[in-house]
Coordinates of C-alpha atoms and ligand atoms in Angstrom, one line a residue:
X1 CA 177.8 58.8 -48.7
X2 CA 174.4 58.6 -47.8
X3 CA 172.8 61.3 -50.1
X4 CA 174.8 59.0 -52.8
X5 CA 173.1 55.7 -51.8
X6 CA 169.9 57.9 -51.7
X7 CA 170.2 59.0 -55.1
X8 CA 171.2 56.0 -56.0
X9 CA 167.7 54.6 -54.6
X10 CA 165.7 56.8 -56.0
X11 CA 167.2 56.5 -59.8
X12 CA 166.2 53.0 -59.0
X13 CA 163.0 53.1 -58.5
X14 CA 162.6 55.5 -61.4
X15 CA 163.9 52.3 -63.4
X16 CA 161.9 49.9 -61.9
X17 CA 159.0 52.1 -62.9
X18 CA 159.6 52.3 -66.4
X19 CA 160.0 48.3 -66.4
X20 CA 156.5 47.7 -68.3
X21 CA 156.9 50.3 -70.6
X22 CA 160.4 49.1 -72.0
X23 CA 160.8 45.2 -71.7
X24 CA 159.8 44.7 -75.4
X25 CA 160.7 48.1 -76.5
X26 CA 163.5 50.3 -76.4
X27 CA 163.8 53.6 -75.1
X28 CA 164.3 56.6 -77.3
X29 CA 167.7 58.4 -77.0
X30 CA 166.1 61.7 -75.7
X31 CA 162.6 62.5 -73.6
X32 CA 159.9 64.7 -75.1
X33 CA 158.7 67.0 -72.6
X34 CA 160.1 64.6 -69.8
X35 CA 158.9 61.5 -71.2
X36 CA 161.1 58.9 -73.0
X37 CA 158.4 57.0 -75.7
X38 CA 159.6 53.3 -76.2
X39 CA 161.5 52.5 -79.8
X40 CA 162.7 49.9 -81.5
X41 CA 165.8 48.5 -81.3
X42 CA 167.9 50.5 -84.2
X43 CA 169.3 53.7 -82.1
X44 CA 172.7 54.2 -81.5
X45 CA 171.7 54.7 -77.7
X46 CA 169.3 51.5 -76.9
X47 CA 172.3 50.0 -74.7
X48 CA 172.2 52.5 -72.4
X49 CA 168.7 51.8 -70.7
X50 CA 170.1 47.9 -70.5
X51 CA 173.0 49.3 -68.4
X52 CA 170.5 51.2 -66.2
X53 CA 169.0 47.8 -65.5
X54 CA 172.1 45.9 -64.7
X55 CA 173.3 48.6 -62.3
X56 CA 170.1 48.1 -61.0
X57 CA 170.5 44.6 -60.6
X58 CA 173.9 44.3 -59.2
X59 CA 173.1 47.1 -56.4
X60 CA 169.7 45.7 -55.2
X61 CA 170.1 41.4 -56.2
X62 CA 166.5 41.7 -57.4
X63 CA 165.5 39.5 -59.9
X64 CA 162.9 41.6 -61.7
X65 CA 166.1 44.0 -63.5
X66 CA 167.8 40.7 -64.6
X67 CA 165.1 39.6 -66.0
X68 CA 164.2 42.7 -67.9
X69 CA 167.8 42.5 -69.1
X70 CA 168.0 39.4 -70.4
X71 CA 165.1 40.4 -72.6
X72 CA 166.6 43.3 -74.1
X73 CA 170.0 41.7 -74.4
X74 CA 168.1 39.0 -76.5
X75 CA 166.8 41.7 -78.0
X76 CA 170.7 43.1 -79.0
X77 CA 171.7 39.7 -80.1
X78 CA 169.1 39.7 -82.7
X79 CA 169.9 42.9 -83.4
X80 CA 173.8 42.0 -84.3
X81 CA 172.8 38.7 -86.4
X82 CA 170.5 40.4 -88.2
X83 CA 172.3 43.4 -88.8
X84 CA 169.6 45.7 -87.9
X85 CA 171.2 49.6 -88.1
X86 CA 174.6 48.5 -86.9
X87 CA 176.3 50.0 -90.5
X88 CA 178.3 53.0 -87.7
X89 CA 180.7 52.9 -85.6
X90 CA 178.4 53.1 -81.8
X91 CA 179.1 48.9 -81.4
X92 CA 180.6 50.0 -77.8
X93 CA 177.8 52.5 -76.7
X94 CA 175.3 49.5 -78.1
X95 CA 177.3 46.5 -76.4
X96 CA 179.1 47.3 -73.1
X97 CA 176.0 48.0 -71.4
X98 CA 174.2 45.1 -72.8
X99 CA 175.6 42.3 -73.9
X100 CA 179.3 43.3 -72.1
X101 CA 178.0 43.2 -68.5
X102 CA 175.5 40.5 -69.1
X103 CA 178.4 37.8 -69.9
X104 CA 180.2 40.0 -66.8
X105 CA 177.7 39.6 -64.7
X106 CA 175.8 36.1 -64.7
X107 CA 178.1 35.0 -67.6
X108 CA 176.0 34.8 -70.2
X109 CA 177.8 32.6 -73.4
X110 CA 175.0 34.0 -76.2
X111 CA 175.5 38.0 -74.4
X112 CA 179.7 37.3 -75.1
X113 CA 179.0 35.9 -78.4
X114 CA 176.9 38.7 -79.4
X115 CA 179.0 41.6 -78.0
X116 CA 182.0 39.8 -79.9
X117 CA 180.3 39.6 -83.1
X118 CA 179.8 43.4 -82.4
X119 CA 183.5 43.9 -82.2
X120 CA 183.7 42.7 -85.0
X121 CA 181.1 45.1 -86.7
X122 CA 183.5 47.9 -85.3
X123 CA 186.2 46.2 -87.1
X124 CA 184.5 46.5 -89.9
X125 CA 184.7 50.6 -90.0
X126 CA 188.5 50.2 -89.8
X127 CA 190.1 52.5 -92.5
X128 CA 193.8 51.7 -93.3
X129 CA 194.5 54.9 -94.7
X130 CA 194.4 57.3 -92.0
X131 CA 194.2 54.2 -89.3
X132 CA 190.9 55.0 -87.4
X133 CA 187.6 54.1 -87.2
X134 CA 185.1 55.4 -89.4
X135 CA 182.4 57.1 -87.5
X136 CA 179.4 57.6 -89.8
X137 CA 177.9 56.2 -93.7
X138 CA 179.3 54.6 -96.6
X139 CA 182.8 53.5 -96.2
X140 CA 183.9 54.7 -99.8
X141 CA 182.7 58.2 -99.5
X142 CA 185.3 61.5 -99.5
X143 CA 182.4 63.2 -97.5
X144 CA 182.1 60.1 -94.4
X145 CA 186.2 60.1 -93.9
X146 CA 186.1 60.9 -90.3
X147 CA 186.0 59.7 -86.8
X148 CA 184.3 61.5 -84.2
X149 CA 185.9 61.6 -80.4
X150 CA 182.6 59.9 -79.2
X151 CA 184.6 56.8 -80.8
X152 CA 186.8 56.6 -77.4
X153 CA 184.2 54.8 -76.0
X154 CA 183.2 52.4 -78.3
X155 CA 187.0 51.2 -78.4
X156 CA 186.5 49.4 -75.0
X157 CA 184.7 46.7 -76.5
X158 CA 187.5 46.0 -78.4
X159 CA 190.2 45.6 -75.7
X160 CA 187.2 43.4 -74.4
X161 CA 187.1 41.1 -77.6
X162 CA 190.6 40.4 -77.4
X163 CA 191.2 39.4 -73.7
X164 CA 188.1 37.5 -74.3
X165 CA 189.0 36.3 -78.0
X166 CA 192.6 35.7 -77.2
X167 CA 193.3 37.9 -81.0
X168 CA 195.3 40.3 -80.8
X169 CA 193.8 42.2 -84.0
X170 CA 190.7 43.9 -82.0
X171 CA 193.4 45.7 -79.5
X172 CA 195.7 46.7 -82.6
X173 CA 193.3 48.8 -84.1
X174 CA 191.8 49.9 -81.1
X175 CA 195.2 51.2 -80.2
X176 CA 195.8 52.5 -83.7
X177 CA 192.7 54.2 -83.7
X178 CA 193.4 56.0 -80.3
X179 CA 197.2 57.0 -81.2
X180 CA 195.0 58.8 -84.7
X181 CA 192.7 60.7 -82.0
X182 CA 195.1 61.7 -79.5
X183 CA 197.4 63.4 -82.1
X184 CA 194.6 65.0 -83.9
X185 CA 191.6 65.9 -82.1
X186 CA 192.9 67.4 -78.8
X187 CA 194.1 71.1 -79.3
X188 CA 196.8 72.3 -78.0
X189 CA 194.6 74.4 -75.5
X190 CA 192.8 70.7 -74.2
X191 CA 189.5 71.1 -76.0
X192 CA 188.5 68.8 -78.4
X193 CA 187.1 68.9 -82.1
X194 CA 184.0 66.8 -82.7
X195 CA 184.8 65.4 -85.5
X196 CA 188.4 64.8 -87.8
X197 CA 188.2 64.5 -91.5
X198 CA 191.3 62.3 -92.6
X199 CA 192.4 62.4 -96.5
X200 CA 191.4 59.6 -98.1
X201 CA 193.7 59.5 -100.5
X202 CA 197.0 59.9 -98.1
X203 CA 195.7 59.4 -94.9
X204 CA 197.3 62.7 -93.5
X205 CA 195.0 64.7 -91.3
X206 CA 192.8 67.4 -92.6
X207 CA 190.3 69.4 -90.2
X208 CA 188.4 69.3 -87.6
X209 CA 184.8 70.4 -88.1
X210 CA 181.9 70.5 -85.5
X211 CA 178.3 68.2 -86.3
X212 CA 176.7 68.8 -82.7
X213 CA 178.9 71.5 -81.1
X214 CA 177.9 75.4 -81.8
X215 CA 180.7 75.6 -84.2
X216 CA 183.9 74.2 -85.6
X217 CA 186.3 76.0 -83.3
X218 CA 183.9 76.2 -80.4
X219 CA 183.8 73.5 -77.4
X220 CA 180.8 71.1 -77.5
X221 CA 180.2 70.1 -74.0
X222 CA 179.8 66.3 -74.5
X223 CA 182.4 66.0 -77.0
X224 CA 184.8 67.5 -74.0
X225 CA 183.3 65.2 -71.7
X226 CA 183.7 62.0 -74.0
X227 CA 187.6 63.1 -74.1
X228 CA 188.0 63.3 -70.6
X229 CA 186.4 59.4 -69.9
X230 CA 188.1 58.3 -73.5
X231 CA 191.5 59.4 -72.6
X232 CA 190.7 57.7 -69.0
X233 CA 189.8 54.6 -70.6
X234 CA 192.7 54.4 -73.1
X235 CA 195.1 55.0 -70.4
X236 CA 193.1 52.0 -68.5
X237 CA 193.5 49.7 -71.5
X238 CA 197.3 51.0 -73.0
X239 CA 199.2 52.4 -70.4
X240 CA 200.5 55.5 -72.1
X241 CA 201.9 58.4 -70.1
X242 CA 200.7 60.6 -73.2
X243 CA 196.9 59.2 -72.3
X244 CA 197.2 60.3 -69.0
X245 CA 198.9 63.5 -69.8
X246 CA 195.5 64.4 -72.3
X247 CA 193.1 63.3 -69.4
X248 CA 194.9 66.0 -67.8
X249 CA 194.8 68.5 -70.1
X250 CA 190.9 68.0 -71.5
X251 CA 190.0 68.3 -67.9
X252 CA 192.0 71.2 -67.1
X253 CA 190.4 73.1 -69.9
X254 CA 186.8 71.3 -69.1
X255 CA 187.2 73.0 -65.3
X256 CA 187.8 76.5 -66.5
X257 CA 184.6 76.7 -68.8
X258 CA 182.1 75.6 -65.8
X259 CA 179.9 77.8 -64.6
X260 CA 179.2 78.0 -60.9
X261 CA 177.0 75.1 -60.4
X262 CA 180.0 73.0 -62.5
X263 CA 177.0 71.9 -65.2
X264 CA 178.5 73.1 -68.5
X265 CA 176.6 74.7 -71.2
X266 CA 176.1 72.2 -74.3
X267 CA 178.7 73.9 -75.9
X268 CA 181.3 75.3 -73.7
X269 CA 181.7 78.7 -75.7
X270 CA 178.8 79.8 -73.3
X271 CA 179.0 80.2 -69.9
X272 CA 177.3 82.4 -67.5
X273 CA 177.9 85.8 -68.2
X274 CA 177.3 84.9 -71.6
X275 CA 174.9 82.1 -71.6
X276 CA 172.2 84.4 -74.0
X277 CA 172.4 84.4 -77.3
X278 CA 170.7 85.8 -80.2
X279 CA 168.2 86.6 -77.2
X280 CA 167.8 83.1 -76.2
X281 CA 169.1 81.1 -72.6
X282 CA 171.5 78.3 -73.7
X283 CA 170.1 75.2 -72.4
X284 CA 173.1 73.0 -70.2
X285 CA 173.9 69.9 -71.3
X286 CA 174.0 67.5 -68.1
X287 CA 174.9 64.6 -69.6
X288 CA 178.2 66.0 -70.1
X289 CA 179.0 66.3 -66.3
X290 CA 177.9 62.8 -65.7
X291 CA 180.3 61.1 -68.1
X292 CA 183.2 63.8 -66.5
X293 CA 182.5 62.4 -63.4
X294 CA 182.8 58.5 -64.7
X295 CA 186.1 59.3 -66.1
X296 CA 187.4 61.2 -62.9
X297 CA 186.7 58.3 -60.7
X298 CA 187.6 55.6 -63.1
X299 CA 190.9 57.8 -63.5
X300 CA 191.5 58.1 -59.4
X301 CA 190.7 54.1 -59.4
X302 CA 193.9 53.1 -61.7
X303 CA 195.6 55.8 -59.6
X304 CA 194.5 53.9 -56.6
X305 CA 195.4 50.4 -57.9
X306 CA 198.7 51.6 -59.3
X307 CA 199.6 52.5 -56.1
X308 CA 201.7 55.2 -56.2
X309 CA 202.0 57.1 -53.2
X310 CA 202.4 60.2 -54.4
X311 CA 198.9 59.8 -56.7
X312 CA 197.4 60.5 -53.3
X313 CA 196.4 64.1 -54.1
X314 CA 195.5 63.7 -57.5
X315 CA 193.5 60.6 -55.9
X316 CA 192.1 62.9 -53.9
X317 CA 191.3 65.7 -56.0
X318 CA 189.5 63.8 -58.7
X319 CA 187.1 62.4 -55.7
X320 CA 186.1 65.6 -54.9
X321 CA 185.5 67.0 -58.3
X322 CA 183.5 64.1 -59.3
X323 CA 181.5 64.7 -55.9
X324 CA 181.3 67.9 -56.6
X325 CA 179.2 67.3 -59.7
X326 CA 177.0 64.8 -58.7
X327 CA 175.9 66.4 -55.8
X328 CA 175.0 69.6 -58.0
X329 CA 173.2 67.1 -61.0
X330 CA 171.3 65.7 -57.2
X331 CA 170.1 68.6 -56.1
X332 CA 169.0 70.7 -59.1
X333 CA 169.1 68.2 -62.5
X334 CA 167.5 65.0 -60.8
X335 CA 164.1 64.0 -61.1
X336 CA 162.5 63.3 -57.7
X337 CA 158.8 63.0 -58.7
X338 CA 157.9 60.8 -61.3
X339 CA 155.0 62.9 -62.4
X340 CA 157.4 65.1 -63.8
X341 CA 159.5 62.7 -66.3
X342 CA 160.2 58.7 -66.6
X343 CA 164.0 59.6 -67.1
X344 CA 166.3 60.1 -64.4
X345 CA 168.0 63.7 -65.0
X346 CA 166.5 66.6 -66.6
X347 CA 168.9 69.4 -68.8
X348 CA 170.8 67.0 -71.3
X349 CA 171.0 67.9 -74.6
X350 CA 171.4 65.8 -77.8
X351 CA 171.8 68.3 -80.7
X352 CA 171.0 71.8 -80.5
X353 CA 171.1 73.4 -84.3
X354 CA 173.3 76.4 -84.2
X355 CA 173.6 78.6 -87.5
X356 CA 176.9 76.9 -87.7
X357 CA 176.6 73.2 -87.2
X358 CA 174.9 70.2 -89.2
X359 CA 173.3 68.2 -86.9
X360 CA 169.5 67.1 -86.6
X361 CA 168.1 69.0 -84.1
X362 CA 166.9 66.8 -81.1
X363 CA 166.3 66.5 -77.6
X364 CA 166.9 70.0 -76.3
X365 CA 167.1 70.8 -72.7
X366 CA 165.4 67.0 -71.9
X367 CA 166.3 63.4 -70.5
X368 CA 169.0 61.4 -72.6
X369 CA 169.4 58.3 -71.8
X370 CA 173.1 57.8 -71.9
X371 CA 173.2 61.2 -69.2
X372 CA 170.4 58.6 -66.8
X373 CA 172.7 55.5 -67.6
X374 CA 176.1 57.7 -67.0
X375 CA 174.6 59.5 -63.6
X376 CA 173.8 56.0 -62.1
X377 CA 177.3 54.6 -63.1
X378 CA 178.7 57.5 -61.1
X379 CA 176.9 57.1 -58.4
X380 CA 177.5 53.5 -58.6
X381 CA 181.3 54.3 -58.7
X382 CA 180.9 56.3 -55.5
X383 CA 178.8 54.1 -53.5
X384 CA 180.3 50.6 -54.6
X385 CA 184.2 51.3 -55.6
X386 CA 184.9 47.9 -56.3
X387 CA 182.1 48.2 -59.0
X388 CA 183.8 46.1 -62.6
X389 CA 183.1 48.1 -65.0
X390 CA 181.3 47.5 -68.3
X391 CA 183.0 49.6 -70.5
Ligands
LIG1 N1 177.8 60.0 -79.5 C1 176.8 61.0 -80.0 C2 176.5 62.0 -78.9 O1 177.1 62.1 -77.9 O2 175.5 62.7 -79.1

């Protein structure tokens, strides 16, 4: 436990560092050479540094993260009433971390009503024909008719709107939307498809076609990892054997592709032996392992609470795995001296151009700020299990 709190501390004081350079400002999604510049409000990953600070808060009591928080949540309510780039589907990534655990921690009316008029955004993406939630561009389009399996997450805030809300609607498409997901985008061998193109004329199913992985049949490392804490959290929120049975089964598959030091390449079709290619080292993508490690120890906490004795061992297992991984992303992916970067784990990467793929490329082997916000929820988890979660 105590290398944990330790870790803990010292991602801490990393964030209390970077306090004066992002009250106003944002940070960006990824560091260049180490170093997150501030940005304005309009990524889809602003909510994430937030969530640093209210972990912060609720592990050390002192006033200076709250404070910084409530300026940034400000900062999202404007955001959502003004409509500044909300026209996606990333309402959850944006408000959990934010506006969610602000009205869950010091219950903050303006924070609820701002993550709830988020929800609502989300709603907005909601495509009958197909029944999921549009990830990306113009609702109308043939060529934006998918959802992505990053979407797991941002369903949360749903569930949220309507235990808060008391209407049932939010929960009835988040559940719709998971039921699409869960039948198309896991494979039969537990890896995932980035993203699924639906028809928009029928709404049957079409393909499954990489943007950030290596290619369309290949295993993107954070896409994985969003399956394995999605399928958690959908089991958390609907209570579906099947959910459970796909936790199992993405993570199963996630286990066998880690290399040695259980930090996946960003796209699990590389591993050690064959980690070159085209003469060039794969970088890892860390955040992935982080966001594994969320879901394994959210998973062994509904085990726990269910209270089924014979969960002991899977209980037990899923521990150690998550352990396992955070020690490794301590030893050799933290950052201990903040002359080397202001983020808080080194080796993530946000999209990595392959000759196969269409993403922008961005943030290769460097901070991101969801893999700083998701290694400090996991050591949160670990050091605090009665932490309530945001998501
Ligand atoms: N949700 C987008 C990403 O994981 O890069």
């Amino acid at each position: 436990m105590e290398e944990f709190r330790k870790a803990l501390d010292i991602a801490i004081s990393q964030v209390r560092k970077n306090i004066p350079n992002f009250t106003e400002k944002c940070q960006n999604h990824s560091s260049v050479n180490g170093f997150y510049p501030p940005c304005e409000n309009d990524q889809w990953t602003c909510g994430f540094w937030p969530g640093e600070l209210w972990l912060s808060y609720e592990a050390t009591g002192e006033k200076v993260f709250r404070d910084t928080a409530e300026v940034q949540v400000k900062s999202f309510i404007n955001r959502i009433e003004k409509k500044i780039s909300v026209d996606h589907h990333d309402m959850g990534f944006l408000y959990s971390p934010s506006c969610v655990a602000a009205w869950k921690i010091t219950g903050d009316e303006d924070a609820k009503k701002g993550a709830i008029k988020a929800a609502d955004q989300l709603l907005g993406r909601w495509q009958e024909k197909g029944q999921f939630l549009q990830a990306w561009g113009a609702m109308d389009s043939n060529d934006n008719y998918r959802y992505i399996i990053d979407c797991l997450l941002n369903t949360p805030l749903l569930y949220w709107a309507s235990r808060e809300t008391k209407n049932p609607e939010y929960a009835k498409k988040a559940r719709l939307h998971t039921a699409t997901c869960m039948k198309n985008s896991i494979r039969e061998d537990g890896s995932t498809y980035h993203t699924f193109f639906m028809d928009r004329q029928t709404g049957e199913p079409l393909r499954g076609v990489t943007c950030q992985g290596y290619k369309n049949d290949s295993y993107w490392a954070r896409g994985q990892a969003w399956g394995i804490y999605g399928t958690a959290l959908a089991y958390r929120y609907d209570r579906r054997e099947e959910y459970k049975a796909m936790f199992q089964k993405t993570l199963d598959f996630y286990l066998k592709k880690l290399p040695k030091d259980m930090i996946p390449y960003w796209d699990m079709i590389f591993n050690d032996q064959n980690a070159r290619h085209d003469g060039e080292t794969e970088p890892k993508d860390s955040s992935s392992a982080s966001i594994v490690a969320c879901g394994l120890l959210d998973m062994a906490r509904q085990l726990e609470e269910g209270g089924a004795r014979d969960s002991q061992d899977e209980i037990k297992r899923y521990r150690e795995l998550a352990e396992k991984m955070i020690r490794s992303l301590i030893e050799k992916y933290s950052v201990k001296d903040s002359g080397v970067s202001n983020g808080l784990v080194l080796h993530g990467t946000y999209s990595k151009k392959s000759p196969y793929n269409t993403c922008t490329p961005e943030g290769v082997d460097e901070c991101v700020s969801w893999g700083d916000y998701f290694y400090m929820e996991a050591l949160t988890r670990i050091t605090n299990p009665n932490w309530t979660l945001y998501w």
